[in-house]
Coordinates of C-alpha atoms in Angstrom, one line a residue:
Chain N
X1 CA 0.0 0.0 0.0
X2 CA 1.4 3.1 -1.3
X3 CA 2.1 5.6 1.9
X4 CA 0.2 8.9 1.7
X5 CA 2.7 11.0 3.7
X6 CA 1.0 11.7 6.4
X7 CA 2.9 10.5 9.5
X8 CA 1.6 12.8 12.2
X9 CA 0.0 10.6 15.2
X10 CA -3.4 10.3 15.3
X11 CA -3.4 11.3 19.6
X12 CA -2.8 15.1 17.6
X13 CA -5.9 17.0 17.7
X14 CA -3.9 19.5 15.2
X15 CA -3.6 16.5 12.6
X16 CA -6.8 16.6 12.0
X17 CA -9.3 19.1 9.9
X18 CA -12.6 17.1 9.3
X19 CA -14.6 16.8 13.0
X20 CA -17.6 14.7 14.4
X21 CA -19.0 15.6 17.5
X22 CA -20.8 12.9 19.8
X23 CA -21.8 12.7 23.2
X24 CA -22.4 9.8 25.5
X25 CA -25.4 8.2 26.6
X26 CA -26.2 6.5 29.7
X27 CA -26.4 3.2 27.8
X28 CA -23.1 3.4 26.6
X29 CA -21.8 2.9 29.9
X30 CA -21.2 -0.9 31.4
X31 CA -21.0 -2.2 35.0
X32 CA -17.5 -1.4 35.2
X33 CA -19.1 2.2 35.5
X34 CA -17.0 3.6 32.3
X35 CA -18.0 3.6 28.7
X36 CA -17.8 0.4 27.4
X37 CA -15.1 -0.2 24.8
X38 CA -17.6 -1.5 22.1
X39 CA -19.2 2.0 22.2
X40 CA -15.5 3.6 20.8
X41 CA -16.1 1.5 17.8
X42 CA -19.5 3.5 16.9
X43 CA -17.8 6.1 17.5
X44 CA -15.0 5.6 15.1
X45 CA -18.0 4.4 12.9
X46 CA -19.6 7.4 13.3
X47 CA -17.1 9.4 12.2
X48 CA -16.0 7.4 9.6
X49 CA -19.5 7.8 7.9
X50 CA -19.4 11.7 8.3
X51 CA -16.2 11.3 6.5
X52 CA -17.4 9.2 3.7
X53 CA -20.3 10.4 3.0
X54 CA -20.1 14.1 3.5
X55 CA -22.4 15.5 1.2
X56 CA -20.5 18.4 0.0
X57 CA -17.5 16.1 -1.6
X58 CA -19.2 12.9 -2.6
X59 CA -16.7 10.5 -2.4
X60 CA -18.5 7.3 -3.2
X61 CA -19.1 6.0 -6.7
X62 CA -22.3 5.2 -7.9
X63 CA -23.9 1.6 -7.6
X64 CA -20.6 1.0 -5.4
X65 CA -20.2 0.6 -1.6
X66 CA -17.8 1.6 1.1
X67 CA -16.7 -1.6 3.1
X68 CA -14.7 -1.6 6.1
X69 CA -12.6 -4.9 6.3
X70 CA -10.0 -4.4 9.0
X71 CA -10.4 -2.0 12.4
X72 CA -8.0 -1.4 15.1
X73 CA -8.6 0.7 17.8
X74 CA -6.2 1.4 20.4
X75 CA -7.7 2.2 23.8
X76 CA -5.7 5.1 25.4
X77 CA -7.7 6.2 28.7
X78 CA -11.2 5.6 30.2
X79 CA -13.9 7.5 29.5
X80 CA -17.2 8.4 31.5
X81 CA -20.5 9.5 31.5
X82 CA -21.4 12.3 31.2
X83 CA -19.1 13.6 28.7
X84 CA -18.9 14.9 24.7
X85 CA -15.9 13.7 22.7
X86 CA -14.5 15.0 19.3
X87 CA -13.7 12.5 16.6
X88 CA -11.2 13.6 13.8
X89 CA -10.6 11.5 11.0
X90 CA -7.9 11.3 8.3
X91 CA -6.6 9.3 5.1
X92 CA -3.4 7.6 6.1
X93 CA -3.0 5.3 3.4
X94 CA -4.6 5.0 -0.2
X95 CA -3.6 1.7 -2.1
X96 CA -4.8 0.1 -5.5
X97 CA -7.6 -2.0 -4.1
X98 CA -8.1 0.1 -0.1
X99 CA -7.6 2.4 1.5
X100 CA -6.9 3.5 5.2
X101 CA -8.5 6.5 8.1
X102 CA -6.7 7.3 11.0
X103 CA -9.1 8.2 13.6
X104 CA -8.6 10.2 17.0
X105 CA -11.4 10.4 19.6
X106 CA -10.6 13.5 22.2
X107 CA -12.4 14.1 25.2
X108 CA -13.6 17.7 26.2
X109 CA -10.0 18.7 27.2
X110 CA -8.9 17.7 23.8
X111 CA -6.7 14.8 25.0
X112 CA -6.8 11.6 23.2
X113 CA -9.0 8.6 24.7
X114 CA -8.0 6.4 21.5
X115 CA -7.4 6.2 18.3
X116 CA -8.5 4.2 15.3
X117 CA -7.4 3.0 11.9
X118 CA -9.9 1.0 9.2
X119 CA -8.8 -0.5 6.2
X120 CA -11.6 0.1 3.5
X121 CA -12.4 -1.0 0.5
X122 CA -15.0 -0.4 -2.3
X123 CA -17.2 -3.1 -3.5
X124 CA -19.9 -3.5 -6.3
X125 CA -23.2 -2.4 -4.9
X126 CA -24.8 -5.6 -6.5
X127 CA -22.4 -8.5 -6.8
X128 CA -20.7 -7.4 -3.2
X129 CA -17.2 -7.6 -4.5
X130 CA -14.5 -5.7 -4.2
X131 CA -12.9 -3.5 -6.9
X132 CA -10.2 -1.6 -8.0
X133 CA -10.3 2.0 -6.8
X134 CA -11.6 4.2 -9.4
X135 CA -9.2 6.8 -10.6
X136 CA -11.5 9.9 -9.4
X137 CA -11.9 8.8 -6.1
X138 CA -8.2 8.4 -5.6
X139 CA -7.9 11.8 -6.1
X140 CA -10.6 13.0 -4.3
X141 CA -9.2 10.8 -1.3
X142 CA -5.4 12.4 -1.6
X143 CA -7.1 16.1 -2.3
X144 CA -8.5 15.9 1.3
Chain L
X1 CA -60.8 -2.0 19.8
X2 CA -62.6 -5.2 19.9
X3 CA -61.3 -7.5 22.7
X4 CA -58.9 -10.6 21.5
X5 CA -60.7 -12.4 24.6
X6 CA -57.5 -13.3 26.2
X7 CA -56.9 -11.8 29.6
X8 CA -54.4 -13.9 31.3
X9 CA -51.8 -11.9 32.9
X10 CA -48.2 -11.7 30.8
X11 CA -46.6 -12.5 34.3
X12 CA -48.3 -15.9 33.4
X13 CA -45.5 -18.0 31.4
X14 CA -48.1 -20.6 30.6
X15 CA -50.1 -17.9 28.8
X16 CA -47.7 -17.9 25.6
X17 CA -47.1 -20.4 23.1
X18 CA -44.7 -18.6 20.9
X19 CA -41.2 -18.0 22.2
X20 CA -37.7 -16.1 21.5
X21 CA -34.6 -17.0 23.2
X22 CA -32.3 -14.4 24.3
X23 CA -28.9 -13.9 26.5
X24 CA -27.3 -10.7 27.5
X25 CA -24.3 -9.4 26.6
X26 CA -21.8 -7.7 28.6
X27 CA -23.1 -4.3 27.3
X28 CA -26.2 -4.6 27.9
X29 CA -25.0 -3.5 31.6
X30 CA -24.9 -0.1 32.6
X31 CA -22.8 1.6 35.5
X32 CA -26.1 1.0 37.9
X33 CA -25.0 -2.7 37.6
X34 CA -28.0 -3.8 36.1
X35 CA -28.9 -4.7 32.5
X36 CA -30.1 -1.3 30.8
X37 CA -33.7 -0.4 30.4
X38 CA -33.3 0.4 27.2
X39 CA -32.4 -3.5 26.3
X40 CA -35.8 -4.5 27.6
X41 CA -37.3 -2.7 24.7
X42 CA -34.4 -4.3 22.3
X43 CA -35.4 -7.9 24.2
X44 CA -38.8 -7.1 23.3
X45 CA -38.5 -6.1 19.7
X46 CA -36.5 -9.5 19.2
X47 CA -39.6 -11.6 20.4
X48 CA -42.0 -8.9 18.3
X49 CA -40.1 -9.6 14.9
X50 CA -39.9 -13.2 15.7
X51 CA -43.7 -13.2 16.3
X52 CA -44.7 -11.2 13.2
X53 CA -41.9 -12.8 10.8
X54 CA -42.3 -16.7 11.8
X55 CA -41.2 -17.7 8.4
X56 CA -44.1 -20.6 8.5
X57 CA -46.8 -18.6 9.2
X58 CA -46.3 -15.6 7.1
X59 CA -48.7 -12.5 8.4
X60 CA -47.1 -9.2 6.6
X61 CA -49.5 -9.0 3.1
X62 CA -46.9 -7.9 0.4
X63 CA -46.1 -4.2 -0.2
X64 CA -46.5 -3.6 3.3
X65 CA -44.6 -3.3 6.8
X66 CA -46.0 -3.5 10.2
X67 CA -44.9 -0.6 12.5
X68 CA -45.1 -0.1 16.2
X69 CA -46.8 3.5 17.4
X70 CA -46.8 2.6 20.9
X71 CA -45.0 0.4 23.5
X72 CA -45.5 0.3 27.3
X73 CA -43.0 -1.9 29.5
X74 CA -43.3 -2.5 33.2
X75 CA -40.3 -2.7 35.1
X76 CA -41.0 -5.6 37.2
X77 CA -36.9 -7.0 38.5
X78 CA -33.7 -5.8 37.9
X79 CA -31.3 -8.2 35.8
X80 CA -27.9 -8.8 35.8
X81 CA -25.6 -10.2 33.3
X82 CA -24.4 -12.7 32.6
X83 CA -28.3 -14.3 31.9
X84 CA -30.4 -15.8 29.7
X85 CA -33.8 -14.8 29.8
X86 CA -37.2 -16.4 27.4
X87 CA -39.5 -13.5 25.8
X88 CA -43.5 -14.9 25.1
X89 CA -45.4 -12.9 22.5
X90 CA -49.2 -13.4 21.9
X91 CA -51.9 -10.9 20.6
X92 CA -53.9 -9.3 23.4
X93 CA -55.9 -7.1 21.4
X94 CA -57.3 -7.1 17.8
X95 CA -58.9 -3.9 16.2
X96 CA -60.0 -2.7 12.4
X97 CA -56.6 -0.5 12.3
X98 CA -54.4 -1.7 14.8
X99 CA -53.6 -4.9 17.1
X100 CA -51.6 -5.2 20.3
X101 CA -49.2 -8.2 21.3
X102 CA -48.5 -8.7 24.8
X103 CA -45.1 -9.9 25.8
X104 CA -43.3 -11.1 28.9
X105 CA -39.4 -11.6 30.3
X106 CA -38.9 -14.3 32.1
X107 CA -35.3 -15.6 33.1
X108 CA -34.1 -18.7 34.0
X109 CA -35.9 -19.4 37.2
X110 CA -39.2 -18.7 35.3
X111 CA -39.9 -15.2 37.0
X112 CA -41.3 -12.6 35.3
X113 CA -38.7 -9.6 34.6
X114 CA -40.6 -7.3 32.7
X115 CA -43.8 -7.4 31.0
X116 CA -45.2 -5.1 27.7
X117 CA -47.4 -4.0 25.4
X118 CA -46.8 -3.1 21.8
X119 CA -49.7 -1.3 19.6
X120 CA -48.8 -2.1 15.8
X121 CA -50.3 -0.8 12.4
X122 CA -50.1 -1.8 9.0
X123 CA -48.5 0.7 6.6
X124 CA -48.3 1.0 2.8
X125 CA -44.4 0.2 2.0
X126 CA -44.4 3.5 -0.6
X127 CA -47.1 5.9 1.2
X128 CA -45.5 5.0 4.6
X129 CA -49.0 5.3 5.6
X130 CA -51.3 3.3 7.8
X131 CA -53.9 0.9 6.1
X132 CA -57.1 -0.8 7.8
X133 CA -56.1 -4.8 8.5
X134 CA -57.1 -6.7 5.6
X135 CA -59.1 -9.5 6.6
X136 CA -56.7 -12.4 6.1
X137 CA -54.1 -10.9 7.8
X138 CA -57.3 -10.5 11.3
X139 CA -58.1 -14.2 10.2
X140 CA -54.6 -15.6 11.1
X141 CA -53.9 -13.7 13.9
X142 CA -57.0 -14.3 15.4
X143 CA -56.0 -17.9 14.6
X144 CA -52.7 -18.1 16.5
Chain I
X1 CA -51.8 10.0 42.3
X2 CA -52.4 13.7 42.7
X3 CA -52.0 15.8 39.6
X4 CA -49.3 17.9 39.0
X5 CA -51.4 20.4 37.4
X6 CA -49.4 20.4 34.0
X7 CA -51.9 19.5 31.2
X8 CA -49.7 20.7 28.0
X9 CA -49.4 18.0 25.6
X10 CA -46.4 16.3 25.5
X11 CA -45.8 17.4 21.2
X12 CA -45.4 21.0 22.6
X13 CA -41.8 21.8 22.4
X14 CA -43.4 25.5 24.4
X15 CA -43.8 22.8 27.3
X16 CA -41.1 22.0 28.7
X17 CA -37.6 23.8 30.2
X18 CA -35.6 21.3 30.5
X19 CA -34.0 20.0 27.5
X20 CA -31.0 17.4 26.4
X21 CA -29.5 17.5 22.7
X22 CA -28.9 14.2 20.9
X23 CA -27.7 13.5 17.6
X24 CA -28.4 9.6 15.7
X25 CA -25.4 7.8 15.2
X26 CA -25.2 5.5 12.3
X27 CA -25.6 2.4 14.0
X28 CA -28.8 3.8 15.5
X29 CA -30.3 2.5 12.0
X30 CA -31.9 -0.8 11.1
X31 CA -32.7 -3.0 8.1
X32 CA -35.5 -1.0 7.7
X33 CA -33.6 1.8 6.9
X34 CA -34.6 4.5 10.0
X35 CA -33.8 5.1 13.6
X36 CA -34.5 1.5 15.2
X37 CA -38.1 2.4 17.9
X38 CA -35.1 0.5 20.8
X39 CA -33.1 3.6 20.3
X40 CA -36.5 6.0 21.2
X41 CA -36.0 4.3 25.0
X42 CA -32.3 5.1 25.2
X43 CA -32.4 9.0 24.2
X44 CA -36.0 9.3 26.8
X45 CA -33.1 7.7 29.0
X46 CA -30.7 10.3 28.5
X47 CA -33.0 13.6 28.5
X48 CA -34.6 11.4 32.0
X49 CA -30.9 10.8 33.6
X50 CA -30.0 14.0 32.4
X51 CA -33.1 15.9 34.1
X52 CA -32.8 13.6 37.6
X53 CA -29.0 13.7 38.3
X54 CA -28.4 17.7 36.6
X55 CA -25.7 18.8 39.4
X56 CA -26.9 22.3 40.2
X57 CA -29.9 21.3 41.7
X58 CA -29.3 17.2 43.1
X59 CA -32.7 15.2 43.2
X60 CA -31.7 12.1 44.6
X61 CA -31.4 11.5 48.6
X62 CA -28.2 9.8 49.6
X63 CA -28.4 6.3 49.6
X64 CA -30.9 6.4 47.3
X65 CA -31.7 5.8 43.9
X66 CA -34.3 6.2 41.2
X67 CA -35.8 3.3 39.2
X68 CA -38.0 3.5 36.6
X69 CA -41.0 1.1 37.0
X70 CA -42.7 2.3 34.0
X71 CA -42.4 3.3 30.2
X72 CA -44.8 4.5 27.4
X73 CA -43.4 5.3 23.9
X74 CA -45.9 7.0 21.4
X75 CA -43.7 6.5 18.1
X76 CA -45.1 9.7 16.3
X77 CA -42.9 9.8 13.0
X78 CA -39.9 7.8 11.9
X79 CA -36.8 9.3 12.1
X80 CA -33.9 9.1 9.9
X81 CA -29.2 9.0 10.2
X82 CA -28.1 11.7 10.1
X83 CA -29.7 13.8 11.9
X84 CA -30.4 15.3 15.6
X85 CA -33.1 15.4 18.4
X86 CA -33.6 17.3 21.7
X87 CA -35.6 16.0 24.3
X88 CA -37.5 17.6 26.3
X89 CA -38.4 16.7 29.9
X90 CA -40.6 17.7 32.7
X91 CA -42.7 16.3 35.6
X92 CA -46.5 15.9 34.5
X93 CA -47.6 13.8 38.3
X94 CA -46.4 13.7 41.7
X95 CA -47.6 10.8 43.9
X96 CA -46.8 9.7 47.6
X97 CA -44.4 6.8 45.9
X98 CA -43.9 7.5 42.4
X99 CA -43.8 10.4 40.2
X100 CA -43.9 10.8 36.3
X101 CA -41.9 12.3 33.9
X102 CA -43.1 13.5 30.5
X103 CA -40.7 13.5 27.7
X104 CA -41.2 15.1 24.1
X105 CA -38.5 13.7 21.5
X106 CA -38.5 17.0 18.5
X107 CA -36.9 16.5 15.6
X108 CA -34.2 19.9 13.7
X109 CA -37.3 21.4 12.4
X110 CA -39.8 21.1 16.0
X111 CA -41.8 18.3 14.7
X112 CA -42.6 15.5 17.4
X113 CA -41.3 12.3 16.3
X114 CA -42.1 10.4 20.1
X115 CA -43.2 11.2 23.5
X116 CA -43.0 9.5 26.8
X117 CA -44.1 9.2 30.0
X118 CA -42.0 7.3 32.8
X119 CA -43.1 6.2 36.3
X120 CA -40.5 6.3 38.6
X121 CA -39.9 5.0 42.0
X122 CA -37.2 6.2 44.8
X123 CA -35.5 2.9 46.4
X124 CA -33.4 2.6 49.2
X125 CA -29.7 1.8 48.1
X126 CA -28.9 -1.7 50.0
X127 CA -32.5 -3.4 50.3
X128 CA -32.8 -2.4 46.8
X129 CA -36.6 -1.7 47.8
X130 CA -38.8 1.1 47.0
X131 CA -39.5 4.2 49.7
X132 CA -42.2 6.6 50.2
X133 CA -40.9 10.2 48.5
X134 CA -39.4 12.1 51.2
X135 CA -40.7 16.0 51.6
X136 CA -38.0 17.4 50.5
X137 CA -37.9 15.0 46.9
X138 CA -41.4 16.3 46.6
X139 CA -41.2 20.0 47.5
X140 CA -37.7 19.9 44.6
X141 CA -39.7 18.0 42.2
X142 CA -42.7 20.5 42.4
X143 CA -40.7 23.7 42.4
X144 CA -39.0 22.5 39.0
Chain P
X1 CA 5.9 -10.8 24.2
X2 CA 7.1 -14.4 24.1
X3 CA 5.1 -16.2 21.8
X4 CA 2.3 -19.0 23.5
X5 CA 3.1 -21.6 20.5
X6 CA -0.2 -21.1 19.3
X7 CA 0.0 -20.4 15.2
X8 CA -3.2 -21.6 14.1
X9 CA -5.5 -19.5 12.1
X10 CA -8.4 -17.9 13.6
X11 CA -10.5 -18.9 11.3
X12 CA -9.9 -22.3 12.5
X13 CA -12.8 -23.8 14.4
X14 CA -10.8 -26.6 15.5
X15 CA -8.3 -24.3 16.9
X16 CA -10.8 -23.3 19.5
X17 CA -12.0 -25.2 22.6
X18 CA -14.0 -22.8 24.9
X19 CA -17.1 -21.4 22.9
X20 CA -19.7 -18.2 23.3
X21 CA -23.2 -18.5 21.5
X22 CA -24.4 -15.9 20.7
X23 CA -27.7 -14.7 18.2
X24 CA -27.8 -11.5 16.7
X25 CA -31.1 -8.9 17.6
X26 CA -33.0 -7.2 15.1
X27 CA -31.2 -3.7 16.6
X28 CA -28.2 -5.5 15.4
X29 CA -29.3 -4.7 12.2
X30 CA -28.1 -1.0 10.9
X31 CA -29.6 0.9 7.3
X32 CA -27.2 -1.3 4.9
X33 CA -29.4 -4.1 5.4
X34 CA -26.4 -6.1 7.6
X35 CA -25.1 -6.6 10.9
X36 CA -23.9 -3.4 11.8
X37 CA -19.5 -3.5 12.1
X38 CA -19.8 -2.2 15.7
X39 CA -22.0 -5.4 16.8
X40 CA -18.5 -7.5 16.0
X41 CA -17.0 -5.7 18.7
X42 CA -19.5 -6.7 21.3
X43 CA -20.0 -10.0 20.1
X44 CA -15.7 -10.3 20.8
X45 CA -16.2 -8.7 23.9
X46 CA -19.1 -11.0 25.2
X47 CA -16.7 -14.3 24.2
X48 CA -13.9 -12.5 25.9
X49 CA -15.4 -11.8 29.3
X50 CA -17.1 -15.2 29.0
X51 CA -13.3 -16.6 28.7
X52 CA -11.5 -14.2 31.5
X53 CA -14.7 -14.4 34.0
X54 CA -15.4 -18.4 33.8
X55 CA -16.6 -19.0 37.2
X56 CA -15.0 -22.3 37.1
X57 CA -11.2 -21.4 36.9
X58 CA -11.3 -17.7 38.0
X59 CA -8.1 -15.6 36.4
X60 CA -8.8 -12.5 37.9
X61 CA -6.6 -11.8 41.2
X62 CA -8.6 -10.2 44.1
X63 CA -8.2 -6.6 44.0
X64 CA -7.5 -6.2 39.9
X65 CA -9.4 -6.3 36.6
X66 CA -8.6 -6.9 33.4
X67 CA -8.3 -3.9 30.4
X68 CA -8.6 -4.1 27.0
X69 CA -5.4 -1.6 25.7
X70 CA -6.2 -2.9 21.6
X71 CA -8.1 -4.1 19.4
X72 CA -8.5 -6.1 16.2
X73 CA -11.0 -6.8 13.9
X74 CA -10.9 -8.5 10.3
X75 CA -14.0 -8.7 9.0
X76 CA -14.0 -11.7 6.6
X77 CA -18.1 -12.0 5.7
X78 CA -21.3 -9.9 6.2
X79 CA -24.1 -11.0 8.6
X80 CA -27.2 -11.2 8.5
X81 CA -30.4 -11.0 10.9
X82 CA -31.9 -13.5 11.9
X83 CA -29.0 -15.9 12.7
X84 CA -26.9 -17.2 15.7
X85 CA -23.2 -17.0 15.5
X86 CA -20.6 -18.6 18.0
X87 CA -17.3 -17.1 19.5
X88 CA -14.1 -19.6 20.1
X89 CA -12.0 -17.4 22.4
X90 CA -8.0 -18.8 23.0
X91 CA -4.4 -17.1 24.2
X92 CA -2.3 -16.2 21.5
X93 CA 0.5 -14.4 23.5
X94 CA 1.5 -14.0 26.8
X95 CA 4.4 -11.6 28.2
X96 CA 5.0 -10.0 30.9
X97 CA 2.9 -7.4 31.4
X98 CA 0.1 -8.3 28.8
X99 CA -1.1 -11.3 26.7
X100 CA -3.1 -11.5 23.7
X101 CA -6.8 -13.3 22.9
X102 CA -7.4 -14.4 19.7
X103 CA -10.9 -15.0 18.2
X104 CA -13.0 -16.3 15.5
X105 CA -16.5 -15.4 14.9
X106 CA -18.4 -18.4 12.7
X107 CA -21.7 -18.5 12.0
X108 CA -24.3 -21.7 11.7
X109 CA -22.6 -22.9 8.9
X110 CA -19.4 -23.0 10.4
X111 CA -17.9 -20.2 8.2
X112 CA -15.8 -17.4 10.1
X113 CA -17.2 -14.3 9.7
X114 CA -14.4 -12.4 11.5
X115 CA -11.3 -12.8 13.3
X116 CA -10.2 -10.8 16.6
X117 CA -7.2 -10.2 18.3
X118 CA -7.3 -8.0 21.8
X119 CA -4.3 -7.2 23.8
X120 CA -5.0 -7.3 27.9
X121 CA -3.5 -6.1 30.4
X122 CA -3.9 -6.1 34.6
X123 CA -4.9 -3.1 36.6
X124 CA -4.9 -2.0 39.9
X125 CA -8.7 -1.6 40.7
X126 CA -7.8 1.3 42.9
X127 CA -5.0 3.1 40.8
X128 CA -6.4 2.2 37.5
X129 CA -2.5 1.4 36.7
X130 CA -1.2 -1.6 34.8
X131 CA 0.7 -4.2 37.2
X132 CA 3.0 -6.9 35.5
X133 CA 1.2 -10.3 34.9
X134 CA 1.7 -12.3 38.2
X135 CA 3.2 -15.9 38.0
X136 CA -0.1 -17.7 39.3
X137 CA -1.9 -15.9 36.1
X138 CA 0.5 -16.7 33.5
X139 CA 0.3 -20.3 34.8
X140 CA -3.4 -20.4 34.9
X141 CA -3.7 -18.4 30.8
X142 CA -0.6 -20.9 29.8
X143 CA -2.3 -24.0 30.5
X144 CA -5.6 -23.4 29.3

């Protein structure tokens, strides 16, 4: 996967210029009494979705799909209810057939409770396979 | 509404023939302890679609969706993970527009958790608009 | 239970004081393409925590803590990702044992897409069991 | 970390001996028409408590807990509602101040759907700080 040349660490708030803001709910807390740690992957997901499908800069091909195949989310600090966090999110890496978003999730104090990288890829809307990624949205993806 | 004739109470397990099978999951816990509320509605919706979906005993007429307008739940134990519990659904009511299915929790011991009541319509899948019950559709629910 | 003297229907955002903004995440959807009717109970949660545990003026007694016996939904409209809701809440009945909220979900352009009513019962800590209201609970909860 | 000797894939079923059922809810679903990606990480997390908690051969030592510092997901198949999936948890890696589950998610058919790796560690339940793995645990997570 060709690097995108962006090697600033996703716990940067400054790394970052496109922005989700969420807030928690009570339900997203478990009995251990913090935010349980399935809740930072709809968060990442949240994000990721603004991201893609931000309808000023429509990134995603007709009668094609945005797939995510791989996550990783690294889990830097607790978090609690009730609190609002900020999730930035990035290209990191744009190859042939996927490409990669770094994500940071910051709490109200703007330091980093984790951070998140998926691995996407683009697939035919009907046969659910993936394909090559179209020229255009290469370079919509390495514009941003 | 015209009365289904069935007024056992929905603490009463052997009031229900048709049944869903459910177990919670670590989330479902909140920082009370307890599983959340909010899951008893999830728990409930689980045993509605089962109900209204049985693949043997189709009940949706084609080109339309059954949607809920109102639910009540009673809050009748707390539960606590880890846990399976057994949701009964059976139609209490029966009217020309709507019908209600009662429902009960129970968990392993047989105790009754929580117990609601779901009214539900018949919409048209393109007006999104609610349709009087065909006959049929009264005929086999009256049925089960 | 004695009336609380607030009449207002619960679809009039002019109602109610006390509000809590929410926005719908993306896995708030379903198959069926809208904000799941599960996810209606967990925002009434969050506009209902939000209202009994708001730190400037503490509700709950020490060694105390509210449970909610009781939940009505009236599904209004469907509501669609992305998007955002407030939720309004207020008291509409005061009882010796029990009071009730009322809750008004509005969608970004006023419309009610839910409202909710929640009975809810102070009980002691340790015995887990449920106490009259003490004076001062009431006198709070009236004033508000 | 010093490797546990374990190299098979995790999408192995036979590599697995202690098994999490699970069944997916209709709020599983999200607007795609699929198990929504975040579900994965609870469905992981429920096999991975039901593997560190086991009432049987308790691994937690009094006073600690265990924390989830990252996670991995490869998502190898879309889900669908209804259907019942099961979780094969096992130890991958083991050093001294962590150790590593691996996972496979397969569904009735046997198939994986996705893989998971999550990296523990042990924390003071009063400091919230990381504590090297003591011997008695490594013993007890090697011999499983």
């Amino acid at each position: 996967m060709e690097a995108a040349g962006d090697k600033a660490p996703l716990t940067d708030p400054a790394s970052f210029r496109h922005w989700t803001d969420e807030k928690f709910r009570f339900s997203d807390t478990d009995m251990v009494g913090h935010v349980n740690n399935a809740v930072y992957a709809t968060l990442l997901e949240s994000g990721r979705v603004s991201f893609l499908y931000e309808p000023e800069r429509p990134l995603r091909p007709p009668g094609h799909d945005f797939v995510i195949v791989r996550l990783v989310i690294d889990f830097r600090a607790e978090a609690h209810y009730p609190g609002k966090v900020r999730i930035g999110t990035r290209l990191i890496a744009l190859g042939g057939r996927s490409f990669t978003l770094g994500q940071g999730i910051f709490d109200e104090g703007g330091a980093s409770i984790a951070t998140g990288e998926s691995v996407l890829v683009l697939i035919d809307h009907e046969s659910r396979r993936a394909v090559p990624l179209p020229g255009p949205l290469r370079e919509r993806l390495q514009a941003l």
